[in-house]
Coordinates of C-alpha atoms in Angstrom, one line a residue:
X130 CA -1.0 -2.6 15.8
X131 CA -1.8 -1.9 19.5
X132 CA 1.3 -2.4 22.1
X133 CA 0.1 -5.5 24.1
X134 CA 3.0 -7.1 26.2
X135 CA 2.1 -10.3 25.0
X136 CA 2.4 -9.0 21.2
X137 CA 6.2 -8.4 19.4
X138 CA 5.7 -5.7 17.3
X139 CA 7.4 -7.4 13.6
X140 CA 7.3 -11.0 12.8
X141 CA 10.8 -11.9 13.0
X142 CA 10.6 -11.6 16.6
X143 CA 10.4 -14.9 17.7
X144 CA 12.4 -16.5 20.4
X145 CA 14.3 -19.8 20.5
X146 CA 12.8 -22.8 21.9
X147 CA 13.4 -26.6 21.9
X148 CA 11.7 -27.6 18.7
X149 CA 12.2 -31.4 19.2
X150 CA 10.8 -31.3 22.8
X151 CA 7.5 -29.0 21.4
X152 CA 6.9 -31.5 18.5
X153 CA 7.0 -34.5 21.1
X154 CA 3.2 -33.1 22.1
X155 CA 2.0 -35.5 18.5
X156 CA -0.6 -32.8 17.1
X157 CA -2.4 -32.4 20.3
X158 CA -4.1 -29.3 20.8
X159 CA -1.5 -27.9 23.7
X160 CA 0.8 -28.0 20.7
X161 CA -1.0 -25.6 19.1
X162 CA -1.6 -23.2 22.2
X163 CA 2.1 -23.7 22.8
X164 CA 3.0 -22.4 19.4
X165 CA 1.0 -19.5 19.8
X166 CA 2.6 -18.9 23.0
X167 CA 5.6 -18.2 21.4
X168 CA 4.4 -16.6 17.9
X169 CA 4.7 -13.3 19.1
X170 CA 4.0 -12.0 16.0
X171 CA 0.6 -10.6 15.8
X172 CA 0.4 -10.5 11.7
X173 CA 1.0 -14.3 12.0
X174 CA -1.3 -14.7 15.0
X175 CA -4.3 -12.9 13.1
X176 CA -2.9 -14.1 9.2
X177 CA -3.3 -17.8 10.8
X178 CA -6.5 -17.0 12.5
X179 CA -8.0 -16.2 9.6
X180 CA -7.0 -19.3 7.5
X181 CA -8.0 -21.3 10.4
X182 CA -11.6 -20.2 10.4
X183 CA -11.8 -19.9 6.4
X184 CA -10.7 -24.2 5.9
X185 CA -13.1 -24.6 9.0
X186 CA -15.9 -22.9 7.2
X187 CA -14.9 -24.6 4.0
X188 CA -15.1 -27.9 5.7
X189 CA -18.8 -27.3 7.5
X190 CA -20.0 -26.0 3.8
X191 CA -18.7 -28.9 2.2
X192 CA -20.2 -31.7 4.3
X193 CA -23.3 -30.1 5.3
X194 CA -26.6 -30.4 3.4
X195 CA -27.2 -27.5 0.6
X196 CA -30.7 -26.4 0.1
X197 CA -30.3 -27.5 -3.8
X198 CA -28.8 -30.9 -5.0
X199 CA -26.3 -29.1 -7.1
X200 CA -22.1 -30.3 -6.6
X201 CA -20.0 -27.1 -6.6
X202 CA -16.3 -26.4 -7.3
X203 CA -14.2 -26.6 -3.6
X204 CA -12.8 -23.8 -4.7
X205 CA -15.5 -22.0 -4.8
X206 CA -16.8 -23.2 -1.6
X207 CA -13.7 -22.1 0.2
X208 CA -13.8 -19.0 -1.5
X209 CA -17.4 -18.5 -0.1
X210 CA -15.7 -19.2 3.3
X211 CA -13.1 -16.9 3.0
X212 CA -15.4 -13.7 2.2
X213 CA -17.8 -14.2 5.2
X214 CA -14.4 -14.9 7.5
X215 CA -12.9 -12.2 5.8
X216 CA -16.2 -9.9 6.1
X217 CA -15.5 -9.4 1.7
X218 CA -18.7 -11.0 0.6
X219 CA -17.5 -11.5 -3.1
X220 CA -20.0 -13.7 -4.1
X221 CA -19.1 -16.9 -6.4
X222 CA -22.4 -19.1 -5.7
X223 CA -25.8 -18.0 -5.4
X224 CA -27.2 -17.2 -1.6
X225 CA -30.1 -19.0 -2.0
X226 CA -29.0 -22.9 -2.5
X227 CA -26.9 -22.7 1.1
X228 CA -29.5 -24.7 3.8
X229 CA -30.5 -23.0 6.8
X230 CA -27.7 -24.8 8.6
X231 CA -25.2 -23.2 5.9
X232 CA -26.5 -19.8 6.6
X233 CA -26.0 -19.8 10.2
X234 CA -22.4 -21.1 9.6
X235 CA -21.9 -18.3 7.3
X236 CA -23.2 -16.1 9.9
X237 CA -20.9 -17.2 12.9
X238 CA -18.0 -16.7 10.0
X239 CA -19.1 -13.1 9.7
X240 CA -19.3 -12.3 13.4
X241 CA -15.8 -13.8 14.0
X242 CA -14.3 -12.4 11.5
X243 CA -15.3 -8.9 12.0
X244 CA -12.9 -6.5 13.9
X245 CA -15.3 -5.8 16.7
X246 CA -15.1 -9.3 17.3
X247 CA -11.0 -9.8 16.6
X248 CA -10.0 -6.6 18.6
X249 CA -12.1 -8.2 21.9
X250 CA -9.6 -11.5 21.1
X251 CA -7.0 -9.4 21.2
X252 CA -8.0 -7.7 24.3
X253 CA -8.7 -11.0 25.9
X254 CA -4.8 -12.1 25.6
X255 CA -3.9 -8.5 26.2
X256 CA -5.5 -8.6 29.8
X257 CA -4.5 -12.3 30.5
X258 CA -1.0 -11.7 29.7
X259 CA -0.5 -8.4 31.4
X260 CA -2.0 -10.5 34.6
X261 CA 0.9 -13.3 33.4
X262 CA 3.6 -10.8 32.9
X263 CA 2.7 -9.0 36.2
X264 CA 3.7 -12.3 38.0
X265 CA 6.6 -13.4 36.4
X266 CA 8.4 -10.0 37.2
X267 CA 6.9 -10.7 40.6
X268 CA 8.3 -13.8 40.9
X269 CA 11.5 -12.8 39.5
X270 CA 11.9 -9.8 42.3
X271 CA 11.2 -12.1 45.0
X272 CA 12.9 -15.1 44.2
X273 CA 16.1 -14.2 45.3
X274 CA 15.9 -12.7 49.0
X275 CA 13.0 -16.2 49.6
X276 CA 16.7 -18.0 48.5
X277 CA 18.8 -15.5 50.7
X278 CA 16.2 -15.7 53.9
X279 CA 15.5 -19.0 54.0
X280 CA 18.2 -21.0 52.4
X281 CA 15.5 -22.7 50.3
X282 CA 16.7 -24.1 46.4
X283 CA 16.2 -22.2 44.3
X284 CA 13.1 -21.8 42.4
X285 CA 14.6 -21.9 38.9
X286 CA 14.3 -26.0 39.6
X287 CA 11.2 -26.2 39.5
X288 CA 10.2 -26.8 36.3
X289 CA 6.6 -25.8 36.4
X290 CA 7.3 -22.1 38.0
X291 CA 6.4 -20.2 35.1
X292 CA 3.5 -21.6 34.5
X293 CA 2.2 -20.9 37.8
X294 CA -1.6 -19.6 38.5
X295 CA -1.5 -16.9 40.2
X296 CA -4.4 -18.0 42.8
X297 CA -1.7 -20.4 43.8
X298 CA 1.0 -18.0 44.5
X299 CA 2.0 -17.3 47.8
X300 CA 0.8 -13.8 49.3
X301 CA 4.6 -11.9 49.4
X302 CA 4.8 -12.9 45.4
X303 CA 1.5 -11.3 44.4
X304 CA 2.7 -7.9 46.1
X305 CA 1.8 -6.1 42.7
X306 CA -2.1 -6.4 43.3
X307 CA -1.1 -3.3 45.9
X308 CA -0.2 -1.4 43.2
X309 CA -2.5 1.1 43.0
X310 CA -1.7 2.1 39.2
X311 CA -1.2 -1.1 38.2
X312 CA -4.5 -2.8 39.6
X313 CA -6.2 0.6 37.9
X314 CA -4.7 -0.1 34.8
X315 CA -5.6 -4.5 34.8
X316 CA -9.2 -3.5 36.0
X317 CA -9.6 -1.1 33.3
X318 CA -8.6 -3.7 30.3
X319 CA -11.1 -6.2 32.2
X320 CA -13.7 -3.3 32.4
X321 CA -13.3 -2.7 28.6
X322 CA -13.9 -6.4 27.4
X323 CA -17.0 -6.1 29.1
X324 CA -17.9 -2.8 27.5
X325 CA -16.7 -4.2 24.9
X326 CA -18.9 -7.5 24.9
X327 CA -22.1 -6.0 26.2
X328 CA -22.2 -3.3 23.5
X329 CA -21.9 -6.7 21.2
X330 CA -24.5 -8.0 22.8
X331 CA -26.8 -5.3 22.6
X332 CA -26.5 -4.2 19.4
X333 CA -27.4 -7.7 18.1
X334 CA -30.1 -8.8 20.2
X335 CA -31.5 -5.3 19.6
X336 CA -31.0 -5.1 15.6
X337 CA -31.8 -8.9 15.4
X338 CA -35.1 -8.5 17.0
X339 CA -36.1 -5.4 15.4
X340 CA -35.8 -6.4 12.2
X341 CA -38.0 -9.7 12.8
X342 CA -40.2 -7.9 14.5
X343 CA -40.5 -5.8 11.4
X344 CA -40.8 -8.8 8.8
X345 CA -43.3 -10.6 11.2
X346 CA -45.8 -7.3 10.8
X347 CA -45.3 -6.2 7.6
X348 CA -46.3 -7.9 4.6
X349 CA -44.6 -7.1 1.7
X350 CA -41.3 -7.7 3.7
X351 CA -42.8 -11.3 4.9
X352 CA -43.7 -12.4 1.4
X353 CA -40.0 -12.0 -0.1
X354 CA -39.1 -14.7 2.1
X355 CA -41.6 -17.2 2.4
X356 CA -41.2 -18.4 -1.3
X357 CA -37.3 -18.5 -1.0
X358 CA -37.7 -20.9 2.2
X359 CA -36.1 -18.3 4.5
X360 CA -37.0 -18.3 8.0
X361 CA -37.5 -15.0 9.7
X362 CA -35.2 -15.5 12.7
X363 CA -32.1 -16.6 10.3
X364 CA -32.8 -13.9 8.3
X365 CA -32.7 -11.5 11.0
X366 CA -29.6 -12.2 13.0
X367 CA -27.7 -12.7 9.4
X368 CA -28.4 -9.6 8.2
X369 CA -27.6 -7.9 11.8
X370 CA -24.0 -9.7 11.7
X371 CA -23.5 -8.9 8.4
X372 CA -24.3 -5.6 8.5
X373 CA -22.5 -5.0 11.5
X374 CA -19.3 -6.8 10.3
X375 CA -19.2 -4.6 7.4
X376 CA -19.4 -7.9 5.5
X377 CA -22.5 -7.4 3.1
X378 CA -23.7 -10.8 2.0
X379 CA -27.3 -11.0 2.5
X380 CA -29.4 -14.8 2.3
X381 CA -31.4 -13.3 -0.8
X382 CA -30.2 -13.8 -4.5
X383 CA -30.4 -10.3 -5.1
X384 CA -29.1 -8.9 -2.5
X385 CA -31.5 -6.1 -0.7
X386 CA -32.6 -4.8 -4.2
X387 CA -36.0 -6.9 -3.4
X388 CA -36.3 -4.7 -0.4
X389 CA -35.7 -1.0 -2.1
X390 CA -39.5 -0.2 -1.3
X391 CA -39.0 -1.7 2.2
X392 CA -37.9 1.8 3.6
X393 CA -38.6 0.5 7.3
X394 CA -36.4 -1.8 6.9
X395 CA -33.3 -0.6 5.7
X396 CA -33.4 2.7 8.2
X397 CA -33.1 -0.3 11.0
X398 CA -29.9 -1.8 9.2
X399 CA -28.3 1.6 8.2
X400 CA -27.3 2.2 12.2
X401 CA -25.7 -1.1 12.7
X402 CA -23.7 -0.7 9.7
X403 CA -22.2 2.6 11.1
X404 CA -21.8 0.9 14.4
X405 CA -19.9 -1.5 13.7
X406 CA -17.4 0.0 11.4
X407 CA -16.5 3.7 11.1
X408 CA -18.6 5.4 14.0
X409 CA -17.7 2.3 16.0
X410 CA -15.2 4.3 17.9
X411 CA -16.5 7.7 18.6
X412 CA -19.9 5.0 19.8
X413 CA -17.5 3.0 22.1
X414 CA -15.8 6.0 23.7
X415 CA -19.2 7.2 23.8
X416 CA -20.3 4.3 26.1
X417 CA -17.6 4.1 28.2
X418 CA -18.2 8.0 29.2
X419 CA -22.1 7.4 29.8
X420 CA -20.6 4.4 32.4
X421 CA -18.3 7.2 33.9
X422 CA -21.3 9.2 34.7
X423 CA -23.5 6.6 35.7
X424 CA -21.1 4.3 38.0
X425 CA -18.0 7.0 39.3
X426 CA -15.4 4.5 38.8
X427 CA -12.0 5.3 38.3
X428 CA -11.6 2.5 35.6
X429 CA -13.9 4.3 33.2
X430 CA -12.1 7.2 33.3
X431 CA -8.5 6.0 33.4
X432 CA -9.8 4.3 30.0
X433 CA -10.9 8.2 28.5
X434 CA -7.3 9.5 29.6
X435 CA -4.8 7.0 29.3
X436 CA -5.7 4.7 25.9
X437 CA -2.3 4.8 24.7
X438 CA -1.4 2.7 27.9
X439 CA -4.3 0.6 27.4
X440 CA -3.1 -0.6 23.7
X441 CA -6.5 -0.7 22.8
X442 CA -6.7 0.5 18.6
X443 CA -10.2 1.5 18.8
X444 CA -9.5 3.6 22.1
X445 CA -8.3 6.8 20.5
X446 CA -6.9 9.6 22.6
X447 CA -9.4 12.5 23.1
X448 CA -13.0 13.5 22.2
X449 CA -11.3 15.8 19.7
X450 CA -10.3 13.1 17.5
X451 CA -13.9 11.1 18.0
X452 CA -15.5 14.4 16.8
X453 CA -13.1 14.9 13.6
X454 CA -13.4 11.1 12.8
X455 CA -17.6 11.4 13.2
X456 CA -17.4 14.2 11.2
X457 CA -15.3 13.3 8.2
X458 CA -17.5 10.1 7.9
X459 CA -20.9 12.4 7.9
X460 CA -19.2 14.4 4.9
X461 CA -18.0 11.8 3.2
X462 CA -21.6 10.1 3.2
X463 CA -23.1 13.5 2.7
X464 CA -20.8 14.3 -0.9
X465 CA -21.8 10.5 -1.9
X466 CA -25.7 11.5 -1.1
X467 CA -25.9 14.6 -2.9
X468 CA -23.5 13.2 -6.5
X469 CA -25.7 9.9 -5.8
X470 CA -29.1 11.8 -5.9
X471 CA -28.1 14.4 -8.5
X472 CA -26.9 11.8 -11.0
X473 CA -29.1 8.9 -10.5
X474 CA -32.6 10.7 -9.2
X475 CA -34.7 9.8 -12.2
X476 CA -32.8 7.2 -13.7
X477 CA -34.2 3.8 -14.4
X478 CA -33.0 2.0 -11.1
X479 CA -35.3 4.8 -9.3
X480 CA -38.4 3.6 -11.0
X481 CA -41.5 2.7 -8.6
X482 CA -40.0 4.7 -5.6
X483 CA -42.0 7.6 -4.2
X484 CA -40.0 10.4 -3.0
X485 CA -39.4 8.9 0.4
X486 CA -38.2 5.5 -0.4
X487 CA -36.0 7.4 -3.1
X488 CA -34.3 9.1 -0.5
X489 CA -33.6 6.2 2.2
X490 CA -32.6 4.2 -0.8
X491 CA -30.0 6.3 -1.9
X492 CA -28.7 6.9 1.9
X493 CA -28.3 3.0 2.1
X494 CA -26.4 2.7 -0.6
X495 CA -24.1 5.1 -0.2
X496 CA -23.3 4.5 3.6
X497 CA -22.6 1.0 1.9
X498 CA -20.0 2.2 -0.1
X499 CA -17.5 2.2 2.9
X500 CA -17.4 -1.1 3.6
X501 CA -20.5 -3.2 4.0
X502 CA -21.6 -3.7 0.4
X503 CA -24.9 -4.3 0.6
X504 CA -26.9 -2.7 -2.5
X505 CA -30.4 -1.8 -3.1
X506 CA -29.4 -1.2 -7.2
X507 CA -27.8 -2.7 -10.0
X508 CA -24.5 -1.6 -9.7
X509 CA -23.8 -2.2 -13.6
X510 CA -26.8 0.5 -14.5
X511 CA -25.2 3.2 -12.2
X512 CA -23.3 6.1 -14.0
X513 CA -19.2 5.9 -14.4
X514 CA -19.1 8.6 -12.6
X515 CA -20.6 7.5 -9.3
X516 CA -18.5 4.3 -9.8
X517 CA -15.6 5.8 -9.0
X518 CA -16.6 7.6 -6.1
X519 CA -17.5 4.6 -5.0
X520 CA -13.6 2.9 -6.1
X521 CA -12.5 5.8 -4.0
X522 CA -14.7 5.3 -0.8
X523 CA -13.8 1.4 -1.0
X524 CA -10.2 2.3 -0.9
X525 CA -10.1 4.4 2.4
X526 CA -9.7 2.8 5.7
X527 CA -12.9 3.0 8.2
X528 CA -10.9 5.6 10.7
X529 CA -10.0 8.2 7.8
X530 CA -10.1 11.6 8.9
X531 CA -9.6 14.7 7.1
X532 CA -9.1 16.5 9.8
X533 CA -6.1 15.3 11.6
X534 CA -5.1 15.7 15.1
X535 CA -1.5 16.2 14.5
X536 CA 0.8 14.6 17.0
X537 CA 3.9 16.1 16.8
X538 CA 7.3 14.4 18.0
X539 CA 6.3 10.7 17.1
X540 CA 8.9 10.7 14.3
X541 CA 10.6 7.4 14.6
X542 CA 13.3 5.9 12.1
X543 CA 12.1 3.7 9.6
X544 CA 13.9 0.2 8.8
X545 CA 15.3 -0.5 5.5
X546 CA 12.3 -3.2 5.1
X547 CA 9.8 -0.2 5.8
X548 CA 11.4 1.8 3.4
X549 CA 11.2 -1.2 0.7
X550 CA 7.1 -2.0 1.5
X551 CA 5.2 -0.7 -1.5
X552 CA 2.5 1.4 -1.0
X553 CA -1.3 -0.3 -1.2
X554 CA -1.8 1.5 -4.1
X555 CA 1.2 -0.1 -5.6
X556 CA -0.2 -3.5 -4.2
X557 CA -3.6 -2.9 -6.2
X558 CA -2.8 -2.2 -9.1
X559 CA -0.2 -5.6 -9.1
X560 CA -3.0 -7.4 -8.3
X561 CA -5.3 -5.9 -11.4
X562 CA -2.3 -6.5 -13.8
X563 CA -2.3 -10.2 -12.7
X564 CA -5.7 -10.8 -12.9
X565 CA -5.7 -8.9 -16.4
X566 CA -3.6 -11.7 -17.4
X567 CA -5.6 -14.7 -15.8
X568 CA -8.9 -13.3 -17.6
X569 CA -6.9 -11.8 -20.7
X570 CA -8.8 -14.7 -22.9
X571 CA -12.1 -13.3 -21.9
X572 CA -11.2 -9.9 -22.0
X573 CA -11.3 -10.1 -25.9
X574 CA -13.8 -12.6 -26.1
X575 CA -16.4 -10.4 -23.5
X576 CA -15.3 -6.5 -23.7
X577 CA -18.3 -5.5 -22.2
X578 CA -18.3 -7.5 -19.0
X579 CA -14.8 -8.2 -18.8
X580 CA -13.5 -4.5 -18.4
X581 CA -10.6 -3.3 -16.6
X582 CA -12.7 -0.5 -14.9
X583 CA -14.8 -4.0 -13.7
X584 CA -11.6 -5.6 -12.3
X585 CA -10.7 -2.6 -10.8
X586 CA -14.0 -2.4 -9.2
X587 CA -14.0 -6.3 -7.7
X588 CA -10.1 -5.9 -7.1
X589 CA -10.6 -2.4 -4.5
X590 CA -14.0 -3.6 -3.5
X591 CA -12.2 -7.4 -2.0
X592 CA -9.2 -5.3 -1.1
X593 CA -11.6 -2.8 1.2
X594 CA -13.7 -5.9 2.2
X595 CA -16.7 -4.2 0.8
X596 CA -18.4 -6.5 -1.2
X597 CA -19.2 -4.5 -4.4
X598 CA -19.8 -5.7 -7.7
X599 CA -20.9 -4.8 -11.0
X600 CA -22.0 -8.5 -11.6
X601 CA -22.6 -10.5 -15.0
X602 CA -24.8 -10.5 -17.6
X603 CA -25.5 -12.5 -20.8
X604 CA -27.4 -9.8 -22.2
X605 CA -23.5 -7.6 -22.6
X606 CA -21.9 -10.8 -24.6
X607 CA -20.8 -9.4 -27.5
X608 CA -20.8 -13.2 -28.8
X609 CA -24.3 -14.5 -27.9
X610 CA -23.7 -17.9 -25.8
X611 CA -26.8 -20.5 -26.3
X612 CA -25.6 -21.7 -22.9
X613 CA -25.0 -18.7 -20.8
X614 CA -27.7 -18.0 -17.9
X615 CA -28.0 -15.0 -15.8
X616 CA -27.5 -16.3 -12.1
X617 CA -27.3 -13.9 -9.1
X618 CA -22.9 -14.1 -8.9
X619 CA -20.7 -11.6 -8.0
X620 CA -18.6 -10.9 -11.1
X621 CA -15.4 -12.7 -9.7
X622 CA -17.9 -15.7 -9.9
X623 CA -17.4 -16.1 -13.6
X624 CA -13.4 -15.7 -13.3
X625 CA -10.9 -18.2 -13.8
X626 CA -9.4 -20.7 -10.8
X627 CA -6.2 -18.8 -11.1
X628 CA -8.2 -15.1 -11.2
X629 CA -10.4 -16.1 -7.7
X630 CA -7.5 -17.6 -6.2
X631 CA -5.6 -13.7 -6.9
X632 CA -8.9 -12.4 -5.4
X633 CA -8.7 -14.7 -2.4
X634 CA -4.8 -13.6 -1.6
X635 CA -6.6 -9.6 -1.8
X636 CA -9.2 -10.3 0.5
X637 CA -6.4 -11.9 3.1
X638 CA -4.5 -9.0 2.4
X639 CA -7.5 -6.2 2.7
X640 CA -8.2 -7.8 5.5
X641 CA -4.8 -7.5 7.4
X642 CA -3.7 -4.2 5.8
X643 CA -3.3 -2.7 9.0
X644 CA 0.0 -3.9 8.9
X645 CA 1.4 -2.7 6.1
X646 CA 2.1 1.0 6.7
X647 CA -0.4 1.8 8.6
X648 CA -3.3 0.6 6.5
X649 CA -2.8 3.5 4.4
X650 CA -4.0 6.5 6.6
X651 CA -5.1 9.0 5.2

């Protein structure tokens, strides 16, 4: 986790403070800001976070207007909630019955929960709190000689003092703004979150518009949607923020299998699914370079050669390690293209695609793999094989490099707790063994959709918030049901309460694995 001086760095660091006076606020919303104040802990900060918006979610789907009059399970609506805040989409209900209204909730849960979006947060507090911090050591140094010189009381009476603003300070305790390296180093977190926001900005207004543009003049495209009651415009930004979140849900049933022979379209989603996940930094160190050239300011550059003082995660040291990261994901999409193509060229899920379309199609859905999740094939129809190179490229984090810049020296001791944290692996496969247990009725009953390879897949696809799924299918009952019907779930859908409420505990924990040993870097 970045070093911001507002954030402890393990949760147990949390300092003692009148409870009974804090609870004396009854609920109000101070009380909350106050207790975040002092959870320094920024697992807790971003672990609460993420509940918060997941029950807020939960409550807009539940009391808004569904495009069908069908009652669902809560728990399936909160676990709707939790893979758009989560960016997992493991899908439990069908797309198509949420309401226009329900889709543009879902989309503001995907564009808050994505880690573009959660490391600007962060960076917010970070600046505001380095501005705080600045003024209580201020305050601090020049509280005594005011008492000495003056005779005045001293300041430690006054209640209020820390929570002074600093345009109310008195000039001799703001003395720090003359501090060359210090003003350098507050302008350059401010200069970031506006990089930061703007490339935000851009890349959705652009992608959004783009790909309406796109639906609006070509027919084929146009005509998927108008029968399913989609508008164009909520189509468009939803599938921008999804892709760009790395979340993968996608307002269709069938995810973007209906659009496999809409080339066009997918070329214009591929780029804002690598920019928003694993080129997103060698693009955002790009950007602030291009703003060194163009406007000369010092900030730009103390933000190329001093990231490790600016705490910022995404700010990696040198071009060096932008290049290596950039590379690695090329070659890892590259191995996926060429097994993907060699295996699966003439199979049936290529039937009807000219050459072209075979080709874009195939780069979409491996550049998927990673982490968004979005699929232009039948994941059940794709060979073994591929499936587990897929498994594999779920698992790795979205800043894996192969190459490492090795930093020598930055051996520190490890804590007996560290030493006791399993490994994710380890995590993974406790998960799968409990869910083998929840589903272990239908594992007999239905062999051929309940699988352990399957769980595996949902399990490491929720884990790497991806999205994958091999799906169900009546058709692979070994005992025919008069009653089953093919419906366009994910295949956690058809899990028991106990085996989606294990797959909402991995999606929390995929989500915050950056925690836990590093994320598992590679």
């Amino acid at each position: 986790m970045t070093n911001f001086p507002y954030f402890g760095k393990y949760p147990h660091h949390l300092p003692i403070f009148p409870l009974k006076k804090f609870f004396n606020f009854h609920g109000s919303l101070s009380q909350l800001i106050l207790l975040f104040h002092y959870v320094k802990s920024p697992f807790l900060i971003e672990l609460c976070y993420f509940i918060i918006i997941s029950l807020l979610g939960y409550l807009g789907l539940k009391f808004s207007k569904p495009r069908t009059h069908v009652i669902h399970k809560d728990l399936d609506l909160f676990y709707t909630s939790v893979s758009a805040s989560t960016v997992s989409s493991m899908a439990a209900l069908e797309m198509e019955i949420f309401s226009n209204f329900q889709l543009i909730l879902l989309t503001f849960l995907m564009l808050a929960g994505g880690e573009a979006y959660i490391s600007m947060l962060e960076l917010v507090i970070a600046t505001q709190n380095f501005k705080r911090n600045k003024l209580t050591s201020t305050l601090a140094m020049e509280q005594k000689p005011i008492q000495v010189e003056l005779g005045l009381v001293s300041i430690e009476n006054n209640k209020h003092s820390h929570e002074c603003d600093i345009d109310h300070v008195p000039n001799v305790m703001v003395g720090y703004f003359n501090d060359r390296d210090t003003r350098l180093k507050y302008n350059s977190l401010r200069y970031l979150l506006y990089v930061i926001i703007g490339y935000l900005v851009v890349v959705h207004l652009v992608g959004s518009s783009l790909v309406s543009l796109y639906i609006s003049f070509i027919p084929s495209a146009r005509q998927i949607l108008k029968p399913k009651g989609i508008e164009i415009q909520t189509f468009s930004f939803f599938i921008i923020v999804s892709s760009f979140a790395n979340c993968g849900f996608v307002p269709t049933n069938e995810n973007m299998i209906v659009f496999k022979n809409n080339s066009g379209l997918l070329l214009l989603i591929i780029p804002h699914i690598l920019l928003g996940n694993t080129l997103y930094v060698p693009c955002l160190r790009l950007v602030i370079w291009l703003m060194k050239k163009v406007t000369r300011r010092d900030e730009f550059s103390y933000l190329l050669n001093n990231s490790k003082e600016v705490g910022y995660d995404h700010l990696i040291p040198s071009s060096h390690h932008c290049w290596l990261l950039a590379v690695t994901v090329l070659g890892l999409n590259l191995i996926q293209f060429v097994m993907f193509c060699s295996m699966e060229w003439n199979s049936k899920n290529m039937e009807g695609l000219n050459m072209y379309q075979k080709v874009v199609a195939s780069m979409f859905q491996v550049i998927n793999a990673r982490h968004s999740g979005e699929s232009v094939f039948d994941l059940s129809s794709i060979s073994s094989a591929i499936l587990v190179l897929f498994i594999v490229m779920m698992y790795l984090p979205p800043n894996t490099t192969f190459l490492p810049a090795w930093d020598h020296g930055n051996e520190t001791k490890r804590s007996l707790m560290d030493c006791l944290v399993f490994s994710q692996l380890s995590y993974l496969v406790i998960f799968i063994i409990l869910i083998c247990i929840t589903e272990s009725k239908s594992l007999i009953e239905d062999p051929l959709n309940f699988n352990v390879f399957n769980i595996t897949i949902e399990v490491i696809s929720a884990y790497g918030n991806v999205g994958f799924t091999t799906g169900y299918s009546c058709r692979r009952q070994v005992k025919a049901d008069g009653m089953c019907k093919d419906s366009y779930i994910g295949f956690s859908g058809k899990w028991s309460s106990q085996g989606k409420f294990i797959l909402i505990v991995v999606m929390f924990f995929g989500r915050l694995k950056k925690f836990n040993m590093n994320g598992g870097k590679a």
